[in-house]
Amino acid sequence: MDPGRQLALDAGGADFLVDTANVVRATELTDGRPAHLERLTLLCEALAGFARDESAQVYAVVDRTLLSDPHLSPAERATLARWAAEGRVEVLPWADPRLLELAHALDMPVVSRDNYVDFHRRYPWIPGNTDTFLLPVPDAGGRGVAVVPRIMPVVEEARISLKEEQNELHAVGLHDRRGSGVRERVFRRSWHCPEPGCRLFGPDARAAAPMPGYRQGVPRCPEHAAPLADAGPAPARVLAKIRVDGVLRTRFTVVEGDLVTVGRFPDGPGRIALFPWLEEGVRRLISRDHLRVTVRGGALRVSDTSHNGSTVRRRDAPPVPLRPGREWTLRPGQVVELYEGVELLLSGRRYTLAPDDGERDPHPPPRPEDSAPTMLRPPDPAGGASGGIRGPGPGGGRKPGRRRRRR
Ligand SMILES: [Zn+2]
């Protein structure tokens, strides 16, 4: 059977979306060949059976690399190229964003083995989803293909960050998906740009400058494209982030030896002002200088300088108040809570790509009351300690969204 007639010319008229390269390279499906175009044909048959409709239409999105995959025969590559020319498959450098965009917009099932972890933040309906994704599996006879509904995994936030980071590193040439992984050497050194007055890698550049690009085997200035000179070992840096009511507001880099002040409206350099993200009632319960953050020995150290105090939540232990004057070494999985829902934590990212790459709201200008003294928190009638605890724990804050879908 030629699946050509089942391949839809436009997504709007299709019944299923297919992550084509993912299916064609699914070695568990048939004979174990690293890539086999027949798997797409068998999948189309399986989908017609699944839909109980011989004419079920499939919209196939294809990663461009599949068209030159050496594991396909010349005849298979020619067939793919013909389908692409006829508009029966959509060919893109990376199929995933397009597939999910279509699934989201058209409410259509996706056939893939991929968990799409790097898209869980953009599409909060993916983790835990039970009705949008189908898994191709060998059929009972072992010669064909069947499809079964999938439950998408709920992945820890730090793993999502790492996956997103890999994609960003890949885009600037600092991550090699097939080879060595992250080009660590680039991150362990400081770099200088030969261009006079370079904003990013000049002599006055901040230590938390963005990472260089990487092309033709050398790190390069992203602005001037010039090869960068090695200026010695880089100081330790740690990435932290601010989350307010479960929403990531900003990430910032703390460099060994620097002091960063986090608060409602701190003074001086190296400050993270929280006031734009705080609700009216919360603003004045957060002190202007609430926390001081430094890096020593490669670890993030936090101390409280506030009126109302902060609390450290831990994964497997009771929360502890952060006592004034005492430094706390923040570990992965721990969260410093400045007030319910206002949190400082370590980023799952290991590398600085930009000095500040959080999703920021446009900052409204501060108002006089933002620099006013902090209001003392009224005593808790329930008798709880300062810094009431809520939320499902360090990874949480936001329940995995689950979109109900019509089928
Ligand atoms: Zn430069």
CSV table of C-alpha atoms and ligand atoms in Angstrom, one decimal:
chain,number,residue,atom,x,y,z
A,1,MET,CA,0.0,0.0,0.0
A,2,ASP,CA,1.3,3.5,-0.9
A,3,PRO,CA,0.8,5.8,2.1
A,4,GLY,CA,1.0,8.7,-0.4
A,5,ARG,CA,-2.8,8.9,-0.6
A,6,GLN,CA,-3.0,9.0,3.2
A,7,LEU,CA,-0.5,11.9,3.5
A,8,ALA,CA,-2.5,15.1,3.8
A,9,LEU,CA,-1.5,18.2,1.8
A,10,ASP,CA,-2.6,20.5,4.6
A,11,ALA,CA,-2.7,20.0,8.3
A,12,GLY,CA,-6.2,21.5,8.6
A,13,GLY,CA,-7.6,18.5,6.7
A,14,ALA,CA,-5.7,15.8,8.6
A,15,ASP,CA,-6.6,13.5,11.5
A,16,PHE,CA,-3.2,12.8,12.9
A,17,LEU,CA,0.2,14.6,13.1
A,18,VAL,CA,3.3,12.4,12.7
A,19,ASP,CA,6.8,13.1,14.0
A,20,THR,CA,8.1,11.4,10.8
A,21,ALA,CA,11.9,11.0,11.5
A,22,ASN,CA,11.1,9.8,15.0
A,23,VAL,CA,8.9,7.0,13.6
A,24,VAL,CA,11.1,6.1,10.6
A,25,ARG,CA,14.1,5.8,13.1
A,26,ALA,CA,12.1,3.7,15.6
A,27,THR,CA,14.3,0.5,15.5
A,28,GLU,CA,11.9,-1.4,17.8
A,29,LEU,CA,9.2,-1.2,15.2
A,30,THR,CA,10.4,-3.5,12.5
A,31,ASP,CA,13.6,-5.2,11.4
A,32,GLY,CA,16.0,-3.1,13.5
A,33,ARG,CA,17.4,-1.0,10.6
A,34,PRO,CA,18.4,2.4,12.0
A,35,ALA,CA,16.0,4.0,9.6
A,36,HIS,CA,13.3,2.4,7.5
A,37,LEU,CA,10.7,4.3,5.5
A,38,GLU,CA,8.3,1.4,5.6
A,39,ARG,CA,7.6,2.2,9.2
A,40,LEU,CA,5.7,5.3,8.0
A,41,THR,CA,3.7,3.2,5.6
A,42,LEU,CA,2.9,0.7,8.4
A,43,LEU,CA,2.0,3.5,10.7
A,44,CYS,CA,-0.4,5.0,8.2
A,45,GLU,CA,-2.2,1.7,8.0
A,46,ALA,CA,-2.2,1.5,11.8
A,47,LEU,CA,-3.8,4.9,12.1
A,48,ALA,CA,-6.5,4.0,9.6
A,49,GLY,CA,-7.3,1.0,11.8
A,50,PHE,CA,-7.1,3.1,15.0
A,51,ALA,CA,-9.5,5.7,13.5
A,52,ARG,CA,-11.7,2.9,11.9
A,53,ASP,CA,-11.5,5.0,8.8
A,54,GLU,CA,-9.6,3.7,5.7
A,55,SER,CA,-9.2,7.3,4.5
A,56,ALA,CA,-7.7,8.7,7.7
A,57,GLN,CA,-5.4,11.5,6.8
A,58,VAL,CA,-1.9,11.9,8.2
A,59,TYR,CA,0.1,15.2,8.3
A,60,ALA,CA,3.7,14.3,8.3
A,61,VAL,CA,6.4,16.7,9.5
A,62,VAL,CA,9.9,15.7,8.7
A,63,ASP,CA,13.3,16.8,10.1
A,64,ARG,CA,15.4,17.8,7.2
A,65,THR,CA,18.3,15.4,8.2
A,66,LEU,CA,16.0,12.5,7.3
A,67,LEU,CA,16.2,13.4,3.6
A,68,SER,CA,19.9,12.6,3.6
A,69,ASP,CA,19.9,9.9,6.2
A,70,PRO,CA,22.6,7.4,5.0
A,71,HIS,CA,20.6,4.5,6.7
A,72,LEU,CA,17.8,5.0,4.1
A,73,SER,CA,18.2,3.4,0.7
A,74,PRO,CA,18.6,5.7,-2.3
A,75,ALA,CA,15.1,4.7,-3.4
A,76,GLU,CA,13.7,5.6,0.1
A,77,ARG,CA,15.4,9.0,0.0
A,78,ALA,CA,14.0,9.6,-3.5
A,79,THR,CA,10.5,8.7,-2.3
A,80,LEU,CA,10.8,11.2,0.6
A,81,ALA,CA,12.1,13.9,-1.8
A,82,ARG,CA,9.2,13.3,-4.1
A,83,TRP,CA,6.7,13.6,-1.3
A,84,ALA,CA,8.4,16.8,-0.1
A,85,ALA,CA,8.2,18.2,-3.7
A,86,GLU,CA,4.5,17.3,-3.9
A,87,GLY,CA,3.8,18.9,-0.5
A,88,ARG,CA,2.8,15.6,1.0
A,89,VAL,CA,5.3,16.0,3.8
A,90,GLU,CA,6.4,19.2,5.5
A,91,VAL,CA,10.2,19.4,5.7
A,92,LEU,CA,11.8,21.6,8.4
A,93,PRO,CA,15.2,21.9,10.1
A,94,TRP,CA,13.5,20.8,13.4
A,95,ALA,CA,10.1,19.2,13.3
A,96,ASP,CA,9.2,19.4,17.0
A,97,PRO,CA,8.2,23.1,17.4
A,98,ARG,CA,5.9,22.9,14.3
A,99,LEU,CA,4.3,19.6,15.4
A,100,LEU,CA,3.4,21.0,18.8
A,101,GLU,CA,2.3,24.3,17.4
A,102,LEU,CA,-0.1,22.4,15.1
A,103,ALA,CA,-1.2,20.0,17.9
A,104,HIS,CA,-2.0,23.1,20.1
A,105,ALA,CA,-3.8,25.1,17.5
A,106,LEU,CA,-5.7,22.2,15.8
A,107,ASP,CA,-6.3,20.0,18.9
A,108,MET,CA,-4.9,17.0,16.9
A,109,PRO,CA,-3.1,13.9,18.1
A,110,VAL,CA,0.6,13.5,17.6
A,111,VAL,CA,2.3,10.2,16.9
A,112,SER,CA,5.8,10.2,18.4
A,113,ARG,CA,8.1,8.5,21.0
A,114,ASP,CA,9.5,11.9,22.0
A,115,ASN,CA,8.7,13.3,25.4
A,116,TYR,CA,9.1,16.9,24.2
A,117,VAL,CA,10.6,17.9,27.6
A,118,ASP,CA,12.0,21.1,26.1
A,119,PHE,CA,8.5,22.2,25.4
A,120,HIS,CA,6.9,21.5,28.8
A,121,ARG,CA,7.2,25.1,29.8
A,122,ARG,CA,5.8,26.6,26.6
A,123,TYR,CA,2.9,24.1,26.6
A,124,PRO,CA,2.0,23.3,30.2
A,125,TRP,CA,-0.7,20.8,28.9
A,126,ILE,CA,2.0,18.3,27.8
A,127,PRO,CA,3.2,16.9,31.2
A,128,GLY,CA,0.7,14.4,32.4
A,129,ASN,CA,-1.3,14.6,29.2
A,130,THR,CA,-3.2,11.4,28.4
A,131,ASP,CA,-5.2,12.2,25.2
A,132,THR,CA,-3.0,14.0,22.7
A,133,PHE,CA,0.0,11.6,22.1
A,134,LEU,CA,0.1,8.2,20.5
A,135,LEU,CA,3.0,5.8,20.7
A,136,PRO,CA,3.9,3.6,17.7
A,137,VAL,CA,4.5,0.0,18.8
A,138,PRO,CA,5.1,-3.3,17.1
A,139,ASP,CA,1.7,-5.0,16.5
A,140,ALA,CA,0.8,-8.4,18.1
A,141,GLY,CA,2.0,-10.3,15.1
A,142,GLY,CA,5.4,-8.6,15.2
A,143,ARG,CA,5.4,-7.7,11.5
A,144,GLY,CA,3.3,-4.5,11.5
A,145,VAL,CA,2.8,-1.4,13.6
A,146,ALA,CA,0.0,-0.5,16.0
A,147,VAL,CA,-0.6,2.7,18.0
A,148,VAL,CA,-1.5,3.1,21.7
A,149,PRO,CA,-2.4,6.2,23.7
A,150,ARG,CA,0.5,7.6,25.7
A,151,ILE,CA,0.7,9.2,29.2
A,152,MET,CA,3.3,12.0,28.9
A,153,PRO,CA,5.8,12.1,31.8
A,154,VAL,CA,5.8,14.8,34.3
A,155,VAL,CA,9.4,15.9,34.4
A,156,GLU,CA,11.2,17.8,37.2
A,157,GLU,CA,11.7,21.5,36.4
A,158,ALA,CA,15.5,21.3,36.5
A,159,ARG,CA,15.5,18.7,33.8
A,160,ILE,CA,13.3,20.9,31.6
A,161,SER,CA,15.8,23.8,32.1
A,162,LEU,CA,18.7,21.5,31.2
A,163,LYS,CA,17.0,20.4,28.0
A,164,GLU,CA,16.1,23.9,27.0
A,165,GLU,CA,19.7,24.9,27.7
A,166,GLN,CA,21.0,22.2,25.4
A,167,ASN,CA,18.9,23.5,22.6
A,168,GLU,CA,20.2,27.1,23.2
A,169,LEU,CA,23.8,25.9,23.4
A,170,HIS,CA,23.3,23.9,20.3
A,171,ALA,CA,22.0,27.0,18.5
A,172,VAL,CA,25.3,28.9,19.2
A,173,GLY,CA,27.5,26.0,18.4
A,174,LEU,CA,28.5,25.2,22.0
A,175,HIS,CA,26.8,21.9,22.2
A,176,ASP,CA,27.5,19.0,19.9
A,177,ARG,CA,24.5,16.6,19.9
A,178,ARG,CA,26.3,13.7,18.4
A,179,GLY,CA,29.8,14.2,19.7
A,180,SER,CA,31.3,15.5,23.0
A,181,GLY,CA,28.2,17.3,24.3
A,182,VAL,CA,28.8,20.7,25.9
A,183,ARG,CA,32.1,22.3,24.9
A,184,GLU,CA,33.2,22.6,28.5
A,185,ARG,CA,36.5,24.3,27.8
A,186,VAL,CA,34.7,27.4,26.5
A,187,PHE,CA,32.9,27.7,29.8
A,188,ARG,CA,36.0,27.2,32.0
A,189,ARG,CA,37.9,30.1,30.5
A,190,SER,CA,37.5,33.9,30.3
A,191,TRP,CA,37.6,35.4,26.8
A,192,HIS,CA,38.6,38.7,25.3
A,193,CYS,CA,37.5,40.2,22.0
A,194,PRO,CA,40.2,42.0,19.9
A,195,GLU,CA,37.7,44.6,18.8
A,196,PRO,CA,38.4,47.8,20.8
A,197,GLY,CA,35.5,48.8,23.1
A,198,CYS,CA,33.7,45.4,22.7
A,199,ARG,CA,30.6,45.6,25.0
A,200,LEU,CA,30.5,41.9,25.7
A,201,PHE,CA,34.1,40.7,25.8
A,202,GLY,CA,36.1,43.9,26.3
A,203,PRO,CA,38.3,44.7,29.3
A,204,ASP,CA,35.3,46.3,31.1
A,205,ALA,CA,32.9,43.4,30.4
A,206,ARG,CA,31.2,42.0,33.4
A,207,ALA,CA,32.3,38.6,34.5
A,208,ALA,CA,28.7,37.4,33.9
A,209,ALA,CA,29.0,38.3,30.2
A,210,PRO,CA,27.1,36.0,27.8
A,211,MET,CA,28.8,33.0,26.5
A,212,PRO,CA,30.8,33.2,23.3
A,213,GLY,CA,29.6,31.7,20.1
A,214,TYR,CA,31.6,28.8,18.6
A,215,ARG,CA,32.4,28.3,14.9
A,216,GLN,CA,35.1,26.5,13.0
A,217,GLY,CA,36.7,25.2,16.1
A,218,VAL,CA,37.1,28.5,18.0
A,219,PRO,CA,35.1,30.6,20.4
A,220,ARG,CA,34.0,33.8,18.8
A,221,CYS,CA,32.5,37.2,19.8
A,222,PRO,CA,28.8,37.0,19.0
A,223,GLU,CA,28.9,40.7,18.0
A,224,HIS,CA,32.1,40.9,16.0
A,225,ALA,CA,32.6,37.3,14.9
A,226,ALA,CA,36.3,37.6,15.7
A,227,PRO,CA,38.0,34.7,17.4
A,228,LEU,CA,38.4,35.4,21.1
A,229,ALA,CA,41.6,35.3,23.1
A,230,ASP,CA,41.9,33.1,26.1
A,231,ALA,CA,42.2,35.4,29.2
A,232,GLY,CA,42.7,32.8,31.8
A,233,PRO,CA,40.4,30.6,34.0
A,234,ALA,CA,36.9,31.9,34.5
A,235,PRO,CA,35.7,32.6,38.0
A,236,ALA,CA,33.0,30.3,39.4
A,237,ARG,CA,29.5,31.3,38.5
A,238,VAL,CA,26.2,30.1,39.7
A,239,LEU,CA,22.8,30.6,38.1
A,240,ALA,CA,19.9,31.5,40.3
A,241,LYS,CA,16.3,32.3,39.5
A,242,ILE,CA,13.4,34.1,41.0
A,243,ARG,CA,10.0,32.5,40.9
A,244,VAL,CA,6.8,34.4,41.9
A,245,ASP,CA,3.6,32.4,42.3
A,246,GLY,CA,5.1,29.6,40.3
A,247,VAL,CA,6.1,31.7,37.4
A,248,LEU,CA,9.8,32.1,36.5
A,249,ARG,CA,10.5,35.9,36.5
A,250,THR,CA,14.2,36.2,36.1
A,251,ARG,CA,17.5,34.3,36.1
A,252,PHE,CA,20.7,35.9,37.2
A,253,THR,CA,24.3,34.9,37.4
A,254,VAL,CA,26.3,35.3,40.6
A,255,VAL,CA,30.1,35.4,40.1
A,256,GLU,CA,32.5,34.3,42.7
A,257,GLY,CA,33.5,37.4,44.7
A,258,ASP,CA,30.4,39.5,43.7
A,259,LEU,CA,27.6,40.4,46.1
A,260,VAL,CA,24.0,40.5,44.7
A,261,THR,CA,21.2,42.0,46.8
A,262,VAL,CA,17.7,40.7,46.2
A,263,GLY,CA,14.7,42.6,47.6
A,264,ARG,CA,11.7,44.8,46.9
A,265,PHE,CA,13.9,47.7,45.7
A,266,PRO,CA,17.6,47.3,46.6
A,267,ASP,CA,20.2,50.0,46.2
A,268,GLY,CA,23.4,49.8,44.3
A,269,PRO,CA,24.9,47.6,41.7
A,270,GLY,CA,24.3,43.9,41.5
A,271,ARG,CA,20.7,44.2,42.6
A,272,ILE,CA,17.6,42.2,41.8
A,273,ALA,CA,14.5,44.3,42.3
A,274,LEU,CA,11.4,42.3,42.8
A,275,PHE,CA,8.8,45.1,43.0
A,276,PRO,CA,7.4,44.7,39.4
A,277,TRP,CA,6.4,41.1,40.1
A,278,LEU,CA,4.8,41.6,43.6
A,279,GLU,CA,1.2,42.1,44.3
A,280,GLU,CA,0.2,45.2,46.1
A,281,GLY,CA,-0.4,43.5,49.5
A,282,VAL,CA,3.0,41.6,49.3
A,283,ARG,CA,5.2,44.5,48.2
A,284,ARG,CA,5.8,46.1,51.5
A,285,LEU,CA,6.2,42.8,53.4
A,286,ILE,CA,9.4,42.2,51.3
A,287,SER,CA,12.3,44.3,52.6
A,288,ARG,CA,14.1,46.7,50.2
A,289,ASP,CA,17.2,44.6,50.8
A,290,HIS,CA,15.9,41.2,51.7
A,291,LEU,CA,18.6,38.7,50.8
A,292,ARG,CA,22.3,38.9,50.1
A,293,VAL,CA,23.7,36.3,47.7
A,294,THR,CA,27.3,35.4,47.0
A,295,VAL,CA,29.3,32.5,45.6
A,296,ARG,CA,32.1,31.0,47.6
A,297,GLY,CA,33.9,27.8,46.7
A,298,GLY,CA,31.5,27.4,43.7
A,299,ALA,CA,28.4,27.3,46.0
A,300,LEU,CA,25.6,29.8,46.3
A,301,ARG,CA,25.4,31.4,49.8
A,302,VAL,CA,22.4,33.3,51.0
A,303,SER,CA,21.9,35.4,54.0
A,304,ASP,CA,18.8,37.2,55.2
A,305,THR,CA,18.8,41.0,56.0
A,306,SER,CA,15.0,41.5,56.1
A,307,HIS,CA,12.5,42.6,58.7
A,308,ASN,CA,10.2,39.7,58.2
A,309,GLY,CA,12.6,36.9,57.6
A,310,SER,CA,12.9,34.1,55.0
A,311,THR,CA,12.5,30.4,55.1
A,312,VAL,CA,14.4,27.6,53.4
A,313,ARG,CA,12.2,24.8,52.1
A,314,ARG,CA,14.0,21.4,51.6
A,315,ARG,CA,13.0,18.4,49.7
A,316,ASP,CA,13.1,15.7,52.5
A,317,ALA,CA,13.4,17.8,55.6
A,318,PRO,CA,11.3,20.4,57.5
A,319,PRO,CA,11.6,24.0,56.5
A,320,VAL,CA,14.1,26.1,58.4
A,321,PRO,CA,14.0,29.9,59.1
A,322,LEU,CA,17.0,31.7,57.6
A,323,ARG,CA,18.4,33.4,60.7
A,324,PRO,CA,19.7,37.0,60.3
A,325,GLY,CA,23.5,37.0,60.0
A,326,ARG,CA,23.7,33.3,59.2
A,327,GLU,CA,24.8,32.2,55.8
A,328,TRP,CA,23.0,29.3,54.1
A,329,THR,CA,24.5,27.2,51.4
A,330,LEU,CA,21.8,26.7,48.9
A,331,ARG,CA,21.6,23.2,47.4
A,332,PRO,CA,19.7,21.9,44.4
A,333,GLY,CA,16.1,21.2,45.4
A,334,GLN,CA,16.1,23.9,48.1
A,335,VAL,CA,14.0,27.0,47.9
A,336,VAL,CA,14.4,30.3,49.8
A,337,GLU,CA,11.0,31.7,50.4
A,338,LEU,CA,11.0,35.5,51.0
A,339,TYR,CA,7.2,35.4,51.4
A,340,GLU,CA,4.7,32.8,50.4
A,341,GLY,CA,5.1,32.3,46.7
A,342,VAL,CA,8.2,34.6,46.3
A,343,GLU,CA,11.1,32.3,45.9
A,344,LEU,CA,14.8,32.2,45.1
A,345,LEU,CA,16.3,29.0,43.9
A,346,LEU,CA,19.1,27.5,41.9
A,347,SER,CA,18.6,27.3,38.2
A,348,GLY,CA,18.7,23.9,36.5
A,349,ARG,CA,21.0,25.6,34.0
A,350,ARG,CA,24.7,25.3,34.3
A,351,TYR,CA,25.8,28.0,31.9
A,352,THR,CA,25.1,31.7,31.4
A,353,LEU,CA,24.0,32.4,27.9
A,354,ALA,CA,22.9,35.9,28.5
A,355,PRO,CA,23.3,38.1,31.6
A,356,ASP,CA,19.6,37.9,32.2
A,357,ASP,CA,17.5,35.5,30.2
A,358,GLY,CA,14.4,35.3,32.3
A,359,GLU,CA,11.0,36.1,30.9
A,360,ARG,CA,10.6,39.6,32.3
A,361,ASP,CA,7.5,41.8,32.3
A,362,PRO,CA,8.3,45.3,31.2
A,363,HIS,CA,9.3,47.1,34.4
A,364,PRO,CA,6.9,49.7,35.5
A,365,PRO,CA,8.7,52.6,37.1
A,366,PRO,CA,9.1,52.3,40.9
A,367,ARG,CA,6.7,54.4,43.0
A,368,PRO,CA,7.7,56.4,46.1
A,369,GLU,CA,6.2,53.7,48.3
A,370,ASP,CA,8.4,51.0,46.8
A,371,SER,CA,11.3,52.6,48.6
A,372,ALA,CA,9.3,53.1,51.8
A,373,PRO,CA,10.1,51.1,54.9
A,374,THR,CA,9.0,47.5,55.1
A,375,MET,CA,5.7,46.7,56.9
A,376,LEU,CA,6.1,44.2,59.6
A,377,ARG,CA,4.2,41.0,58.9
A,378,PRO,CA,1.2,40.7,61.3
A,379,PRO,CA,1.5,37.7,63.6
A,380,ASP,CA,0.0,34.5,62.2
A,381,PRO,CA,-3.2,33.7,64.1
A,382,ALA,CA,-2.7,30.0,63.3
A,383,GLY,CA,0.5,30.2,65.3
A,384,GLY,CA,2.7,29.2,62.4
A,385,ALA,CA,6.3,30.4,62.1
A,386,SER,CA,7.1,33.3,59.9
A,387,GLY,CA,7.2,32.3,56.3
A,388,GLY,CA,4.2,30.1,56.1
A,389,ILE,CA,4.8,27.1,53.9
A,390,ARG,CA,2.6,26.3,50.9
A,391,GLY,CA,2.9,24.7,47.6
A,392,PRO,CA,3.7,21.2,46.6
A,393,GLY,CA,7.5,21.5,47.2
A,394,PRO,CA,10.6,22.6,45.4
A,395,GLY,CA,9.8,21.3,42.0
A,396,GLY,CA,6.2,22.5,42.1
A,397,GLY,CA,4.4,25.8,42.4
A,398,ARG,CA,2.5,25.2,39.3
A,399,LYS,CA,0.5,22.0,38.9
A,400,PRO,CA,1.1,20.3,35.6
A,401,GLY,CA,-1.6,21.7,33.3
A,402,ARG,CA,-3.8,19.1,31.7
A,403,ARG,CA,-5.8,20.3,28.8
A,404,ARG,CA,-9.1,18.5,28.2
A,405,ARG,CA,-9.3,17.7,24.6
A,406,ARG,CA,-12.2,16.9,22.4
A,407,ARG,CA,-11.9,13.6,20.6
B,1,ZN,ZN,33.4,41.7,20.4
